[in-house]
C-alpha atoms as one frame of an Amber mdcrd trajectory, in Angstrom:
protein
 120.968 133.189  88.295 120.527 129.698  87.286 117.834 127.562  88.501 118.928
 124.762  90.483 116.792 121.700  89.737 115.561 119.148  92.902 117.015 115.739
  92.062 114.230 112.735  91.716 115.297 110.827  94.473 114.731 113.840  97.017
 111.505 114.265  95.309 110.316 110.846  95.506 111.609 111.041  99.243 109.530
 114.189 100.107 106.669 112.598  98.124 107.405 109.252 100.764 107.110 111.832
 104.286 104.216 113.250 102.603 102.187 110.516 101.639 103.046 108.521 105.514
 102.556 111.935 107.429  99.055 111.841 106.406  98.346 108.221 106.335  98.322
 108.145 102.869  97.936 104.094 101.322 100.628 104.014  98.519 102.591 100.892
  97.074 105.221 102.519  94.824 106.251 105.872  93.805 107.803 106.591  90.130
 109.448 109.834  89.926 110.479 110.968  86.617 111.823 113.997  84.438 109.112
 115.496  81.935 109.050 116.177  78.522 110.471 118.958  77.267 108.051 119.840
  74.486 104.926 119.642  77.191 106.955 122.378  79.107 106.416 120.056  82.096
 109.543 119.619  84.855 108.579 116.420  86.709 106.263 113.695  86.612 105.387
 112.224  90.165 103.167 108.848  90.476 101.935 106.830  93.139 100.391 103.567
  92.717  98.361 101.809  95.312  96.511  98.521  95.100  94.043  99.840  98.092
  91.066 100.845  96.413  90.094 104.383  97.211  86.690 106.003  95.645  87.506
 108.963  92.721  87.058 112.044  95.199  89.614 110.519  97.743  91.900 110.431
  94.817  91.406 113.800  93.519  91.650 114.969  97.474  95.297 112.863  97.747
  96.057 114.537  94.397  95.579 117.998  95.831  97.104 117.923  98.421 100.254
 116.744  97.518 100.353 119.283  94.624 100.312 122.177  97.363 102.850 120.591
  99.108 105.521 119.883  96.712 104.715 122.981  95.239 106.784 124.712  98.078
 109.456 122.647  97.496 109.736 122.739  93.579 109.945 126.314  93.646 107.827
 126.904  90.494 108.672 124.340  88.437 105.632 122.484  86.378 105.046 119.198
  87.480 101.734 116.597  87.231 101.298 114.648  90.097  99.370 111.057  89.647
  97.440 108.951  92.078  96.726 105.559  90.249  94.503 102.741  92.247  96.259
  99.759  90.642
C-alpha cells in the first residue's frame, strides 16, 4: 500500500493549534519538503522574535516533535524553534 503523504499546509496548520493550544509565542511558521538525500520528509520552523532562554526552546522543540509525530505517521521530519 502506498504511503499517503500529509500536505504542508495541514502541517503548518496542526503546527498553528499546537503551538496556540499551549500558549506557545511564535511569529511565522515555514513548512517545507526535505531533502531527499538526508532521508528526511519535512522540515517544520517556527520563528519568534520573543526571546525565550535555550531550555524553553529545546522544551517547545520536544514537544511538538511528539505531537506531530502522531500525525506524520512515521515519516522523518526536524522540527526548528528559532528566537529571531
Amino acid at each position: 500500500m502506498a504511503k499517503v503523504k500529509v500536505s504542508l499546509k495541514n502541517i503548518g496548520e496542526l503546527t498553528k493549534t499546537i503551538l496556540e493550544k499551549n500558549k506557545i509565542p511564535y511569529d511565522e511558521i515555514k513548512v517545507s519538503e526535505g531533502e531527499r538525500e538526508d532521508n528526511v520528509e519535512y522540515i517544520i520552523a517556527m520563528y519568534s522574535k520573543k526571546e525565550l532562554p535555550f531550555d524553553e526552546t529545546i522544551e517547545v522543540r520536544k514537544k511538538l516533535y511528539k505531537e506531530l509525530k502522531e500525525v506524520l505517521n512515521g515519516d522523518k521530519f526536524i522540527v526548528a524553534y528559532l528566537v529571531i
